[in-house]
Amino acid sequence: MRFRSSKVNEFRLWGLALTMGGMLLMIIGLAGIVFDWGKAGRIIAVIFMILGMITMMVSMGIYFWAGMLSTSAIALDCPECGRRTKMLGKTDRCMFCKTILTVDPQFEHTAESETAAAAQAAQMELNRDHEHKPH
């Protein structure tokens, strides 16, 4: 089972991934110059530098967007861990303990059932660890 993070943290994760990807593209592009591949190496360097720069600009846009969303997010205390967290939309997850949060009574039962299902799946996984596995 894959635990999802809060929406703000998901945006930040994508921003970080694009930043690292853009830097990697630029470093790959430099290989054309560093290893002296001649005119083709310079063309490769220019192409990868431009792609890396575009990726970094998209990353900057995502970070800016996440920051703007974060300023308008509802700040509340998580009922599980008691820490202050931000919530986007009607349902979100705690930034720290990944508990499903909601302020809308309509979604309260689905959030509780999803949390209960996740806990039950984790318990079943723990129970299977003691099973005898054939070699």
Coordinates of C-alpha atoms in Angstrom, one line a residue:
M1 CA 0.0 0.0 0.0
R2 CA 1.3 3.4 -0.9
F3 CA 0.8 6.2 1.5
R4 CA 0.0 9.5 -0.2
S5 CA 1.1 12.8 1.2
S6 CA -0.8 16.1 1.6
K7 CA -1.6 18.0 -1.6
V8 CA 0.9 20.8 -0.8
N9 CA 3.6 18.3 -0.3
E10 CA 2.8 16.6 -3.5
F11 CA 3.2 19.8 -5.4
R12 CA 6.5 20.5 -3.7
L13 CA 7.6 16.9 -4.5
W14 CA 6.9 17.5 -8.3
G15 CA 8.7 20.8 -8.1
L16 CA 11.8 19.2 -6.6
A17 CA 11.7 16.3 -9.1
L18 CA 11.6 18.8 -12.0
T19 CA 14.4 20.8 -10.5
M20 CA 16.6 17.7 -10.2
G21 CA 15.6 16.6 -13.7
G22 CA 16.5 20.0 -15.2
M23 CA 19.9 20.0 -13.5
L24 CA 20.5 16.4 -14.8
L25 CA 19.6 17.4 -18.3
M26 CA 22.0 20.4 -18.1
I27 CA 24.8 18.1 -16.8
I28 CA 24.2 15.6 -19.6
G29 CA 24.3 18.5 -22.1
L30 CA 27.7 19.5 -20.8
A31 CA 29.1 16.1 -21.7
G32 CA 29.1 17.2 -25.3
I33 CA 31.5 20.0 -24.5
V34 CA 33.6 18.3 -21.8
F35 CA 34.3 15.2 -23.8
D36 CA 35.0 17.4 -26.9
W37 CA 32.6 15.8 -29.4
G38 CA 33.2 18.7 -31.8
K39 CA 30.3 20.5 -33.5
A40 CA 27.8 17.7 -32.7
G41 CA 28.8 18.0 -29.0
R42 CA 28.0 21.7 -29.0
I43 CA 24.6 21.1 -30.6
I44 CA 23.8 18.4 -28.0
A45 CA 24.9 20.8 -25.3
V46 CA 22.7 23.6 -26.5
I47 CA 19.7 21.3 -26.9
F48 CA 20.1 19.8 -23.4
M49 CA 20.8 23.2 -21.8
I50 CA 17.6 24.6 -23.3
L51 CA 15.6 21.5 -22.2
G52 CA 17.1 21.8 -18.7
M53 CA 16.3 25.5 -18.5
I54 CA 12.7 24.9 -19.6
T55 CA 12.3 22.1 -17.0
M56 CA 13.8 24.4 -14.3
M57 CA 11.3 27.2 -15.3
V58 CA 8.4 24.8 -15.0
S59 CA 9.7 23.7 -11.6
M60 CA 9.9 27.4 -10.5
G61 CA 6.2 27.8 -11.7
I62 CA 5.1 24.8 -9.7
Y63 CA 6.9 26.0 -6.6
F64 CA 5.3 29.4 -7.0
W65 CA 1.9 27.8 -7.5
A66 CA 2.3 25.6 -4.4
G67 CA 3.3 28.7 -2.4
M68 CA 0.2 30.6 -3.5
L69 CA -2.0 27.6 -2.7
S70 CA -0.3 27.3 0.7
T71 CA -1.1 30.8 1.7
S72 CA -4.8 30.2 1.1
A73 CA -4.9 26.8 2.7
I74 CA -6.9 26.1 5.8
A75 CA -4.6 25.6 8.8
L76 CA -5.8 23.2 11.4
D77 CA -4.6 20.8 14.1
C78 CA -4.3 17.2 13.2
P79 CA -6.5 15.0 15.5
E80 CA -3.9 12.1 15.3
C81 CA -0.6 13.8 15.9
G82 CA -1.7 17.2 17.2
R83 CA 0.6 19.2 14.9
R84 CA -0.5 22.2 12.8
T85 CA -1.1 21.2 9.2
K86 CA -2.5 22.8 6.1
M87 CA -5.5 21.5 4.1
L88 CA -6.4 22.1 0.5
G89 CA -9.9 21.3 -0.7
K90 CA -12.6 19.3 1.1
T91 CA -10.3 16.4 2.0
D92 CA -6.6 16.2 2.4
R93 CA -3.9 14.4 4.4
C94 CA -1.9 15.6 7.4
M95 CA 1.6 16.7 6.3
F96 CA 3.2 14.7 9.1
C97 CA 1.3 11.6 9.9
K98 CA -0.7 11.2 6.6
T99 CA -4.1 11.0 8.4
I100 CA -7.1 11.8 6.2
L101 CA -8.6 15.1 7.2
T102 CA -11.9 16.7 6.2
V103 CA -13.9 19.8 7.2
D104 CA -17.0 18.7 5.2
P105 CA -19.4 16.5 7.0
Q106 CA -20.4 14.9 3.7
F107 CA -16.9 13.3 3.3
E108 CA -16.4 12.4 7.0
H109 CA -17.7 8.8 6.6
T110 CA -15.6 8.1 3.5
A111 CA -12.4 9.5 5.2
E112 CA -13.1 7.3 8.3
S113 CA -13.8 4.2 6.2
E114 CA -10.6 4.8 4.1
T115 CA -8.5 5.2 7.3
A116 CA -10.1 2.0 8.8
A117 CA -9.5 0.1 5.5
A118 CA -5.8 1.2 5.5
A119 CA -5.4 0.1 9.2
Q120 CA -7.1 -3.3 8.5
A121 CA -4.8 -3.9 5.5
A122 CA -1.7 -3.0 7.5
Q123 CA -2.9 -5.4 10.3
M124 CA -3.5 -8.2 7.7
E125 CA 0.0 -7.6 6.4
L126 CA 1.5 -7.9 9.9
N127 CA -0.4 -11.2 10.4
R128 CA 1.0 -12.7 7.2
D129 CA 4.6 -12.1 8.4
H130 CA 4.3 -15.1 10.7
E131 CA 3.0 -17.5 8.1
H132 CA 5.2 -20.4 7.1
K133 CA 6.5 -19.8 3.6
P134 CA 7.7 -22.9 1.6
H135 CA 11.2 -22.8 0.2

